[in-house]
Short mmCIF file of C-alpha atoms and ligand atoms in Angstrom, two decimals:
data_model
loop_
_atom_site.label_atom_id
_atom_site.label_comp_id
_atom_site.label_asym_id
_atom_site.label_seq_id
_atom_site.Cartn_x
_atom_site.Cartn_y
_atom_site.Cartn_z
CA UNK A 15 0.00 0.00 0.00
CA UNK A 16 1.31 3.34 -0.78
CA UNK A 17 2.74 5.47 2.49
CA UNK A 18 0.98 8.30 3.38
CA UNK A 19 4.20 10.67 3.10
CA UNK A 20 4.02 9.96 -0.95
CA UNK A 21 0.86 11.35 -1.30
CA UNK A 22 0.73 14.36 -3.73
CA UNK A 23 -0.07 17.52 -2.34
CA UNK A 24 0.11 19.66 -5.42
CA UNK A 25 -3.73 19.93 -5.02
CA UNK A 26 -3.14 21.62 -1.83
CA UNK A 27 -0.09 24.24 -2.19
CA UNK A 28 -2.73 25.46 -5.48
CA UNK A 29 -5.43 26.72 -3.79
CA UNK A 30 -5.55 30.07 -2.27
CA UNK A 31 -5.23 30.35 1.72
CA UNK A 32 -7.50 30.81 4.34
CA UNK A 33 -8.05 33.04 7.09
CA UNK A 34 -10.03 32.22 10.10
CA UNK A 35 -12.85 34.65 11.17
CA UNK A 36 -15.88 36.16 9.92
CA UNK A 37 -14.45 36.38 6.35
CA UNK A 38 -14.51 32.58 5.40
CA UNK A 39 -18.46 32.17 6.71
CA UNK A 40 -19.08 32.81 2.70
CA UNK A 41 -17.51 29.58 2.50
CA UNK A 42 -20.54 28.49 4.62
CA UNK A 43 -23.95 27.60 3.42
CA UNK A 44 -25.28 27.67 6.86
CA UNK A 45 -24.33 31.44 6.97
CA UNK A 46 -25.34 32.61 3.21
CA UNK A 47 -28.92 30.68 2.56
CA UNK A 48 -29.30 28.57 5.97
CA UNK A 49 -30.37 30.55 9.27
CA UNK A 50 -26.82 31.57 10.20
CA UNK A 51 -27.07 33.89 12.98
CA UNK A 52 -24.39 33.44 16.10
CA UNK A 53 -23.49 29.77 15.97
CA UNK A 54 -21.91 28.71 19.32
CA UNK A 55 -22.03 25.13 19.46
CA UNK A 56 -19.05 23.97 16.99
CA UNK A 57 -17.74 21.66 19.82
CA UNK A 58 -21.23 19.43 19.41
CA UNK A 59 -21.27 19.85 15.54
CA UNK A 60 -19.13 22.07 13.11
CA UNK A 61 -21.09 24.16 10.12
CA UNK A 62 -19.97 22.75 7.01
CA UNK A 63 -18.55 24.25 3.95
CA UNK A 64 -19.13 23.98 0.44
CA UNK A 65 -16.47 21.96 -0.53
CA UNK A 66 -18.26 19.24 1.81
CA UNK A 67 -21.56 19.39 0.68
CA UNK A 68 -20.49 19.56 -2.97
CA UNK A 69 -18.41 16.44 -2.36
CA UNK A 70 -21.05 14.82 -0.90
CA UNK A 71 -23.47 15.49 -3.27
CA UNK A 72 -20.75 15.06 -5.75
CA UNK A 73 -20.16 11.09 -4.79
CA UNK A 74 -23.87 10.32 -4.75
CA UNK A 75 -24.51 12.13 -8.22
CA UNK A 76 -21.43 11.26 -10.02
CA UNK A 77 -19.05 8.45 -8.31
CA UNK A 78 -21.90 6.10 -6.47
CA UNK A 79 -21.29 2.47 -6.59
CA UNK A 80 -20.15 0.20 -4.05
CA UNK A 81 -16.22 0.37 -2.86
CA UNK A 82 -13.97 -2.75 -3.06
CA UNK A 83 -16.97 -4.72 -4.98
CA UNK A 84 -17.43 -4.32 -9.00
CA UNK A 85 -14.93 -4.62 -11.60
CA UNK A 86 -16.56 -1.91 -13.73
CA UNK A 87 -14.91 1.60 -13.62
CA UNK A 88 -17.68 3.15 -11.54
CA UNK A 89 -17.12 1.27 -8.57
CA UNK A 90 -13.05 1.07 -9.34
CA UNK A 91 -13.19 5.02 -9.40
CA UNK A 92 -15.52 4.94 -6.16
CA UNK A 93 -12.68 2.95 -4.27
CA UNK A 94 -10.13 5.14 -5.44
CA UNK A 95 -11.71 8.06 -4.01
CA UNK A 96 -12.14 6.00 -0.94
CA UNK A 97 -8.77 5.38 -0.45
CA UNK A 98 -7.59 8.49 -1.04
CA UNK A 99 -9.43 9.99 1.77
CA UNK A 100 -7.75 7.65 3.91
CA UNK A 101 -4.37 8.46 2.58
CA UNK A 102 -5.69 12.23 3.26
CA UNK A 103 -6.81 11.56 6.95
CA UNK A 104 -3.21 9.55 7.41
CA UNK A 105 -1.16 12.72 6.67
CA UNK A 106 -3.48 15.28 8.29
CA UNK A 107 -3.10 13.33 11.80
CA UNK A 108 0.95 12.60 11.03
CA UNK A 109 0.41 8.90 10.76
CA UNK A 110 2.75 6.70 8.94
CA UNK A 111 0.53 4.35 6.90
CA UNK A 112 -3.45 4.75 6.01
CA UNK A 113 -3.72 1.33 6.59
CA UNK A 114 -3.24 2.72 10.35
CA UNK A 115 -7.00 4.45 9.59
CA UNK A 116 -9.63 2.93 10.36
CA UNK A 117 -12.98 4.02 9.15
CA UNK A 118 -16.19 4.24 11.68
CA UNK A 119 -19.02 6.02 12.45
CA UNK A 120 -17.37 8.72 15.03
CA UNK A 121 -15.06 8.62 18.01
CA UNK A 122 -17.73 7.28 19.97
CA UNK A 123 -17.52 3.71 17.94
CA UNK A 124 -13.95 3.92 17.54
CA UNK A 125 -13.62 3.85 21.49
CA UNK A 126 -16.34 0.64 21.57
CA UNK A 127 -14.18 -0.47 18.85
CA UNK A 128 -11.20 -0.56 20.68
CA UNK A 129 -12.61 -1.79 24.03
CA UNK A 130 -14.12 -5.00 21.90
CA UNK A 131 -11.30 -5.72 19.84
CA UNK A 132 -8.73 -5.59 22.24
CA UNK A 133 -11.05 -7.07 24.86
CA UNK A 134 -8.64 -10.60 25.56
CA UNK A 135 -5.88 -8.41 26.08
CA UNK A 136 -6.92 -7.85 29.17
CA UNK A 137 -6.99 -9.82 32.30
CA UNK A 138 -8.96 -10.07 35.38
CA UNK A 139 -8.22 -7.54 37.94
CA UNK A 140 -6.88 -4.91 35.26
CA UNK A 141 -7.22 -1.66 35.55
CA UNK A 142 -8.48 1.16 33.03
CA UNK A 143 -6.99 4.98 34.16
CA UNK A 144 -9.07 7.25 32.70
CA UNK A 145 -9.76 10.66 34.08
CA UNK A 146 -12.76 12.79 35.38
CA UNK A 147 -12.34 15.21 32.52
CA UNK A 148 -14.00 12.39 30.08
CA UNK A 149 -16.72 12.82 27.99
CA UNK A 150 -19.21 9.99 28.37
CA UNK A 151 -18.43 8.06 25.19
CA UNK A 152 -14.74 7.89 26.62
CA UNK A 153 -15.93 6.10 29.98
CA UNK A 154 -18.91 3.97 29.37
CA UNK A 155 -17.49 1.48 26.85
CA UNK A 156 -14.47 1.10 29.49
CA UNK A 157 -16.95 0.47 32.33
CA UNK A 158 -18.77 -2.21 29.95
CA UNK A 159 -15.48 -3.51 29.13
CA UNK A 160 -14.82 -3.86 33.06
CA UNK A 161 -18.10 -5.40 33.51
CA UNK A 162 -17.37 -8.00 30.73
CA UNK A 163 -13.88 -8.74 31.97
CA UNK A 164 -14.26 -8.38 35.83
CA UNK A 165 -12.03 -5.32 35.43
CA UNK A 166 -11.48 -1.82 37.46
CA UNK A 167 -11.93 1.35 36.23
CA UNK A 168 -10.32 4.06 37.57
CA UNK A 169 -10.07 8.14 37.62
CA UNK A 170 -7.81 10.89 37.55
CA UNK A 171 -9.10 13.56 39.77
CA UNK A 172 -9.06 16.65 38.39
CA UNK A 173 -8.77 20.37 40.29
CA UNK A 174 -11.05 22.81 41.23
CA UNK A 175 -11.01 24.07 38.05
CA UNK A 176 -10.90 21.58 35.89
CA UNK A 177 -7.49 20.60 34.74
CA UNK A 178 -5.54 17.31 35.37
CA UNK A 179 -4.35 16.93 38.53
CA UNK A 180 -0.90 15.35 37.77
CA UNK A 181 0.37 14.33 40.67
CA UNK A 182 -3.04 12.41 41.24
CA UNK A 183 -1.92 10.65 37.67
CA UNK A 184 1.37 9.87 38.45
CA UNK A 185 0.55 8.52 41.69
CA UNK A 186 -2.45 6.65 40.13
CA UNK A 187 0.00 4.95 37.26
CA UNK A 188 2.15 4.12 39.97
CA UNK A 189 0.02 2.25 42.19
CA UNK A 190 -2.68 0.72 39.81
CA UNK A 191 -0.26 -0.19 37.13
CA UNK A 192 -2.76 0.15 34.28
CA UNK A 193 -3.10 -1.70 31.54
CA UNK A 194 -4.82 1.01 29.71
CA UNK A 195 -4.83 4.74 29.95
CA UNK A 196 -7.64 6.71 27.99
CA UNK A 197 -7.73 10.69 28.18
CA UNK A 198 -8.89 13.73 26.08
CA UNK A 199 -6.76 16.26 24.74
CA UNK A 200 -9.00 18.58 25.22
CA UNK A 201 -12.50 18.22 27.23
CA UNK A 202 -15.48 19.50 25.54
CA UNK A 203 -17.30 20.13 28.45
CA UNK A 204 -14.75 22.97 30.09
CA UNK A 205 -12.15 23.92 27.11
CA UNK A 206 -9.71 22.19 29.58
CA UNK A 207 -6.10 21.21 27.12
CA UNK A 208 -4.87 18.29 28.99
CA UNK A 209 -0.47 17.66 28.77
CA UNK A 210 -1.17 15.04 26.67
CA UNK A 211 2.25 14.53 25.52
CA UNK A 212 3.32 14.16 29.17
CA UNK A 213 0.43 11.97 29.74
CA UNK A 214 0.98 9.51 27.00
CA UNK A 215 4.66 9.55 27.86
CA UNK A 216 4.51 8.61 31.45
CA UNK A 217 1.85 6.17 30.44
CA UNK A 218 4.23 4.53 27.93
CA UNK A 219 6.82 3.86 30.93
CA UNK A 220 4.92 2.72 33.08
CA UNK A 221 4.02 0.05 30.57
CA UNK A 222 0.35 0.84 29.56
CA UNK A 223 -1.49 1.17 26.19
CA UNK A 224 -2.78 4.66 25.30
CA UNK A 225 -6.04 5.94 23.45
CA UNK A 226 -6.59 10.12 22.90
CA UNK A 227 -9.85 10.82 22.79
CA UNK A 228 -8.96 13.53 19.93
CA UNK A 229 -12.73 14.33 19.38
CA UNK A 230 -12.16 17.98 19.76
CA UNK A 231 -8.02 18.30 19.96
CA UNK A 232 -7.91 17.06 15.96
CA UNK A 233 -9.85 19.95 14.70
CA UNK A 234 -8.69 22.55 17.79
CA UNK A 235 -5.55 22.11 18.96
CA UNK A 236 -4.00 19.41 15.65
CA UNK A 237 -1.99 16.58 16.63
CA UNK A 238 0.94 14.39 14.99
CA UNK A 239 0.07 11.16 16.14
CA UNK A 240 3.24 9.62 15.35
CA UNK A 241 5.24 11.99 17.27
CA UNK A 242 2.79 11.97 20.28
CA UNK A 243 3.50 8.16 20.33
CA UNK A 244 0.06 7.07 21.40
CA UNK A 245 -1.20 3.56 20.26
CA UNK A 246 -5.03 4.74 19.66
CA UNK A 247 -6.12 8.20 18.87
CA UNK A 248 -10.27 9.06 18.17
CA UNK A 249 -12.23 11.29 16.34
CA UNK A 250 -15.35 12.26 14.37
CA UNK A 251 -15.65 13.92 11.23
CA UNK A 252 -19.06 15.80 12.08
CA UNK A 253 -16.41 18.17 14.37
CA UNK A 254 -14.00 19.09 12.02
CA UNK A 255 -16.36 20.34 9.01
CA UNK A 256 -17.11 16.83 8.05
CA UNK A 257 -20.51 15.07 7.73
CA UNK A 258 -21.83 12.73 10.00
CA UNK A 259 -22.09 9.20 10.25
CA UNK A 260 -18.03 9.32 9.76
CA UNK A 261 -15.21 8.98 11.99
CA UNK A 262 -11.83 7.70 12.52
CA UNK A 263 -9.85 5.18 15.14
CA UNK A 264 -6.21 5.78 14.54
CA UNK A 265 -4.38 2.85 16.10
CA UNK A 266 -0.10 1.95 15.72
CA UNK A 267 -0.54 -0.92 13.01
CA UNK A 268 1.00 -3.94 15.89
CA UNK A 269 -1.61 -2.69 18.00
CA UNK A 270 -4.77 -2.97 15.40
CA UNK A 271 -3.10 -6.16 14.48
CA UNK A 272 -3.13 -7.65 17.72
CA UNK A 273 -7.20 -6.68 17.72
CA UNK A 274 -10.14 -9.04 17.18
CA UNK A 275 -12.54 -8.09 14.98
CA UNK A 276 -15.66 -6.40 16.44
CA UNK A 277 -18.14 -7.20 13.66
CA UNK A 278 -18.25 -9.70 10.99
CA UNK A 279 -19.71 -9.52 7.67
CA UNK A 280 -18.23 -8.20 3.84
CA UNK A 281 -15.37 -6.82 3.54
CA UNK A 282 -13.58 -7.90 6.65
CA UNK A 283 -12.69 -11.49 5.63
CA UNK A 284 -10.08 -13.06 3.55
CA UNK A 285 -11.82 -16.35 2.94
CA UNK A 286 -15.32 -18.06 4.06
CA UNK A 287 -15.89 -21.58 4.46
CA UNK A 288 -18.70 -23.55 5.79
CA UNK A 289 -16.12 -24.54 8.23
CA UNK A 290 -15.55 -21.24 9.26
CA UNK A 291 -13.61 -17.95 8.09
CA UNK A 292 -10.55 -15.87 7.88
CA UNK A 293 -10.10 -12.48 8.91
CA UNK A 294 -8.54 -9.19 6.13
CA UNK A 295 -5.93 -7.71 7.11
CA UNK A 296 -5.49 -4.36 8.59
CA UNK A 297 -7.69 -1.86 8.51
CA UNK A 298 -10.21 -3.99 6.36
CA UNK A 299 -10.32 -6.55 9.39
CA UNK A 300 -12.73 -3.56 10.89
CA UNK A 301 -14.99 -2.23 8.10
CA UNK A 302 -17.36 -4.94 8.05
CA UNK A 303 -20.76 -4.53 5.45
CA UNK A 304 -20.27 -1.50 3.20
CA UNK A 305 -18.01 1.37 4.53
CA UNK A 306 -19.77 5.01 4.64
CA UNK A 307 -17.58 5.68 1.84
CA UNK A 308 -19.74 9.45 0.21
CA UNK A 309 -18.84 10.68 4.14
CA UNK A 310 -15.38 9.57 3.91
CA UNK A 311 -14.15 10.94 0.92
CA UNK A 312 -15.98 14.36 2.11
CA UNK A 313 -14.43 13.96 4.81
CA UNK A 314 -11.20 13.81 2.75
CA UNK A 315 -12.96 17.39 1.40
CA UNK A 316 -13.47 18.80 4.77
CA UNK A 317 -8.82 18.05 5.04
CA UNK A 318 -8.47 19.58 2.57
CA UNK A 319 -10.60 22.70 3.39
CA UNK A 320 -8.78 22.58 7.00
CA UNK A 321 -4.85 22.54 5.05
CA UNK A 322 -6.07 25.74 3.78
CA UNK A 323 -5.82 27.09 7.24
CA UNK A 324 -2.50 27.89 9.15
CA UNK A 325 -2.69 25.33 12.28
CA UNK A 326 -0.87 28.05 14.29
CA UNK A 327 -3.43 31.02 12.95
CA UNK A 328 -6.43 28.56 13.83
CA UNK A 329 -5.05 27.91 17.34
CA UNK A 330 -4.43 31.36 18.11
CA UNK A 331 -7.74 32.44 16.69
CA UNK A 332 -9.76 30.38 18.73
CA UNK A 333 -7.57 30.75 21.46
CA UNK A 334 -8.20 34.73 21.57
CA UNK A 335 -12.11 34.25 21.18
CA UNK A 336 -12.02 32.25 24.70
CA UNK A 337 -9.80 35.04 25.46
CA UNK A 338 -12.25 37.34 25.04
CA UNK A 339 -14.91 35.20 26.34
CA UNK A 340 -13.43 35.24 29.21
CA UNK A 341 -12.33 38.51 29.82
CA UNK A 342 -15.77 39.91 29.21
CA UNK A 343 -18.00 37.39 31.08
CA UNK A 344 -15.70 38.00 34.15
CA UNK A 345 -16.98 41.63 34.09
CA UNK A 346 -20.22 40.43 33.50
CA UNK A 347 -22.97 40.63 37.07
CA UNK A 348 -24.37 37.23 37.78
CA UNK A 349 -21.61 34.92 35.32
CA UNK A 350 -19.41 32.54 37.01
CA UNK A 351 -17.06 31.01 34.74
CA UNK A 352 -16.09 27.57 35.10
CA UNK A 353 -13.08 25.28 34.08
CA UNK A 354 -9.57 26.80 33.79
CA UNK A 355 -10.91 30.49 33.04
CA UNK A 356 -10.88 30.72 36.51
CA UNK A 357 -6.97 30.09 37.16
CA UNK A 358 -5.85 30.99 33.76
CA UNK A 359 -5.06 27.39 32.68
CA UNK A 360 -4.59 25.87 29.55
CA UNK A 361 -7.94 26.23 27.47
CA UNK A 362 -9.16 26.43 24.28
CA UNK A 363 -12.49 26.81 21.67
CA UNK A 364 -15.08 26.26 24.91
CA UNK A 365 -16.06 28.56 27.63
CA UNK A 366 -18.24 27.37 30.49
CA UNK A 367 -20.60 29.48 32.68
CA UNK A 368 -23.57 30.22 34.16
CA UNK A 369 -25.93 32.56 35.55
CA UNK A 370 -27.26 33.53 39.61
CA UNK A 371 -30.48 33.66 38.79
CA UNK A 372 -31.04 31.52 35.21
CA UNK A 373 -30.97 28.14 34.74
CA UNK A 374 -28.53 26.98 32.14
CA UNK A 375 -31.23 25.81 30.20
CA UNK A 376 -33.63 29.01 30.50
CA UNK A 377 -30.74 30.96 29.68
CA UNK A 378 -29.55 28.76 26.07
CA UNK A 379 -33.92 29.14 25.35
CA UNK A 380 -33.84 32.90 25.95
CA UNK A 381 -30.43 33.45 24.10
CA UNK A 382 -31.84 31.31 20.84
CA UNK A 383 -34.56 33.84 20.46
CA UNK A 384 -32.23 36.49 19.91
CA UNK A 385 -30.17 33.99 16.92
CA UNK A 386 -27.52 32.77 19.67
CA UNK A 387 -27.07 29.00 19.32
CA UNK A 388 -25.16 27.96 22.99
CA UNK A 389 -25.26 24.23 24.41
CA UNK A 390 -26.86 23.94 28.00
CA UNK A 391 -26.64 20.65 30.27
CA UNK A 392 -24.35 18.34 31.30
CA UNK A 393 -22.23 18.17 27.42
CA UNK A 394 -22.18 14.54 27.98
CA UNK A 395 -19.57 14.74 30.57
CA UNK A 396 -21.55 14.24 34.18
CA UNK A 397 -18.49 12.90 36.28
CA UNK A 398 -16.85 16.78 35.35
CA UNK A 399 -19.98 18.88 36.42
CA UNK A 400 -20.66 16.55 39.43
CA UNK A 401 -16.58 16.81 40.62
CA UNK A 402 -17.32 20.96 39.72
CA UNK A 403 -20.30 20.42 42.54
CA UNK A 404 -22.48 22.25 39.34
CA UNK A 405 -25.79 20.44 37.38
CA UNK A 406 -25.38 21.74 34.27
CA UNK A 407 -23.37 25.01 32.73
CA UNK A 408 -24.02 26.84 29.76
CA UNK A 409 -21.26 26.55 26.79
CA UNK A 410 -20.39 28.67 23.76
CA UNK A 411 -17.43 26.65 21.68
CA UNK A 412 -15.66 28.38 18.72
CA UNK A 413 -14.74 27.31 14.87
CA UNK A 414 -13.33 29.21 12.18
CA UNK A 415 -15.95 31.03 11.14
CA UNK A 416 -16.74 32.28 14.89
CA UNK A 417 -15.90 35.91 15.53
CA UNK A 418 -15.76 38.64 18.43
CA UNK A 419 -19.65 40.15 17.72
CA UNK A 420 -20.87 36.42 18.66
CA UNK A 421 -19.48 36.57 22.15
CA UNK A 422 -21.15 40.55 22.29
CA UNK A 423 -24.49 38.91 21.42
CA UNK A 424 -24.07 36.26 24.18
CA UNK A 425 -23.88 39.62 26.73
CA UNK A 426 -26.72 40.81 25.33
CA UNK A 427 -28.74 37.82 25.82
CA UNK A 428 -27.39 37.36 29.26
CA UNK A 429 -28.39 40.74 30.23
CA UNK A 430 -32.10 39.94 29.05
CA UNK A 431 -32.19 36.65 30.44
CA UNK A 432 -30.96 38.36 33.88
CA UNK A 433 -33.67 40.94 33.51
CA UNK A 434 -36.68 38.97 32.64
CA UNK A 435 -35.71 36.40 35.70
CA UNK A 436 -34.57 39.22 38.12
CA UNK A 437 -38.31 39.98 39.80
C1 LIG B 514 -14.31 15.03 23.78
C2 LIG B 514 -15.34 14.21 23.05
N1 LIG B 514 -15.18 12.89 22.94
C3 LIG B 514 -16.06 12.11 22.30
C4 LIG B 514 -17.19 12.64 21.73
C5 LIG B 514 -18.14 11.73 21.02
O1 LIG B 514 -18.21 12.06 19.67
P1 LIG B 514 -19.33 11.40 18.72
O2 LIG B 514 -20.64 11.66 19.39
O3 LIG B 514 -19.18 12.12 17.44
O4 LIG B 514 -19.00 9.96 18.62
C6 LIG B 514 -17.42 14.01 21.84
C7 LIG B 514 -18.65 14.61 21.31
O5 LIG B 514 -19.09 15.65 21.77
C8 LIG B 514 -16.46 14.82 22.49
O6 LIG B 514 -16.61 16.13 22.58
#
């Protein structure tokens, strides 16, 4: 199979760059004919661009006939797509080979995925690390797993607000020895950027396997998988201008080969007998039936959209909205922020808050009837809010297209959510 590093990237260095900010919402449908308006929920679902949907649409109209099957051109010119995206999603996250890519629905399935496939690995009495920063989808298939294998699962605490404690990690690898370690690079629920180089580092020595739950750090913060060293990294298309229903489990290619297969059917075999059957070999070995293959190759679209984008002018751009999030909310009566605004630690794309008087949930009602999409609730991550001693925050979480006069209309709907509630 060809490496990812020979890929040609002429197609790239010829388009013209992009900036992040208001200026590239034209690139937006949601923003020219959708309702557009002040769209502060990127961390549950990015906007998509053009490129996407015309890719999309593009497959279905032009390309559509089933990967790895006919011998016609349609279907030969289908798989070729195909593969390319994976060859595309390979160099975006630095890793070596596609054939380290494995194709699923989101990061949700890629973590089941993992905890099936590498389910005999583990014995009785293991332990899972993960940490209290996790969202749901990066805690419940471990605490099946446990359930499966008689296993432990166990958490990092995290501080007051909301970063890793690291001393409580440290002394955790230490003493419970893990077998696995699973942790975010960045939490959705507070903005919270974990050290997850130090993380997967000390996790490495002390002789356990490693899975990033890169849900929001691939799109946010980028990541070179191969230098960060971990054996699994996760993530979703839908967050990083993608469509749904597409996702990606990265895994280091002796790790994915020491995986059973999770579901059987097409695609995933090398032979089938009445007697019984053989299993493909890497990545194949994990795309049973037919692969979501329109989604993937516009999700190959929705890499190349991001290349068009400095890494270091996205980070820094969504980095100074939470910035300015925070700096304004903190002079704002009746907002408590939450997470590390309130230290100054590491943070990025999400800010967390809420109101004296107005329930999270009030307020993201009240705030939608002035055009200001914010998430309200628990963002999948209950173990966080419960450790925070809060029920449920409010959330605005940034993309490219997310600007300054968003964050203004946010203190204009918190003023008017204070006032109608203030009797
Ligand atoms: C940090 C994190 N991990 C995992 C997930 C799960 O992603 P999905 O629902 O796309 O599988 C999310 C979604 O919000 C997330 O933010």
């Amino acid at each position: 199979m060809k490496e990812s590093s020979e890929l040609n990237t002429s197609v790239l260095t010829a388009v013209e760059a992009l900036h992040p900010g208001e200026a590239v919402r034209h690139l937006f449908p949601f923003f020219t004919e959708g309702p557009g308006g002040c769209y502060l929920d990127s961390a549950a679902t990015t906007q998509k661009p053009h490129s996407v949907i015309d890719t999309l649409r593009d497959v279905l109209v032009n390309h559509n006939a089933n990967v790895h099957r006919g011998a016609y051109r349609l279907s030969a010119h289908a798989t070729e797509l195909f593969d390319e995206a994976r060859c595309k999603v390979a160099t975006y996250i630095g890793a070596r080979s596609e054939r380290s890519i494995v194709f699923v629905r989101g990061a949700t399935e890629a973590i089941n995925l993992v905890a099936y496939g590498a389910e005999h690995l583990f014995n009785e009495g293991d332990v899972i690390l993960l940490s209290l920063l996790e969202h749901h989808s990066n805690i419940v298939p471990w605490q099946m797993l446990a359930k499966r294998r008689n296993l432990t699962v166990a958490f990092t605490e995290i501080t007051p607000s909301g970063e890793l404690d690291m001393s409580d990690y440290k002394s955790k690898l230490a003493t419970l020895k893990p077998k696995m370690v699973a942790i975010t690079q960045l939490a959705n629920s507070l903005g919270t950027i974990t050290p997850i180089e130090e993380i997967v580092s000390l996790a490495q020595k002390a002789g356990a396997m490693t899975l990033v739950d890169g849900a929001q750090g691939v799109v946010h913060l980028g990541v070179n998988v191969e230098a960060l060293g971990c054996d699994f990294y996760v993530f979703s298309g839908h967050k990083m201008y993608g469509p749904t229903g597409i996702g990606v489990l990265y895994g280091r290619l002796e790790r994915l080969e020491a995986m059973q297969p999770f579901m059987g059917g097409g695609d995933m075999i090398s032979y089938v007998s009445v007697e019984g059957s053989g299993w493909a070999e890497v990545p194949q070995r994990f795309e049973a039936g037919t692969p979501a293959f329109p989604e993937a190759i516009a999700l190959g679209a929705a890499v190349d959209f991001l290349n068009r984008f400095s890494r270091k002018e996205v980070n820094a751009h969504e980095a100074e909205l939470v910035k300015h999030a925070i700096d304004t909310l903190r002079a704002e009566k009746g907002v408590t922020l939450h997470g590390p605004a309130v230290t100054g630690g590491p943070q990025t794309s999400v800010c967390s808050f809420s109101l004296d008087i107005v329930h999270p949930h009030d307020f993201a009602t009240i705030a939608d009837t002035f055009n200001v999409q914010v998430r309200a609730g628990n963002h999948c991550a209950m173990p966080t809010l419960r450790k925070l001693g809060v029920p449920a925050t409010a959330r605005m979480s940034f993309g490219v297209y997310s600007c300054k006069s968003d964050i203004t209309s946010v203190v204009t709907a918190i003023r008017e959510a204070r006032r109608m509630f203030d009797r």
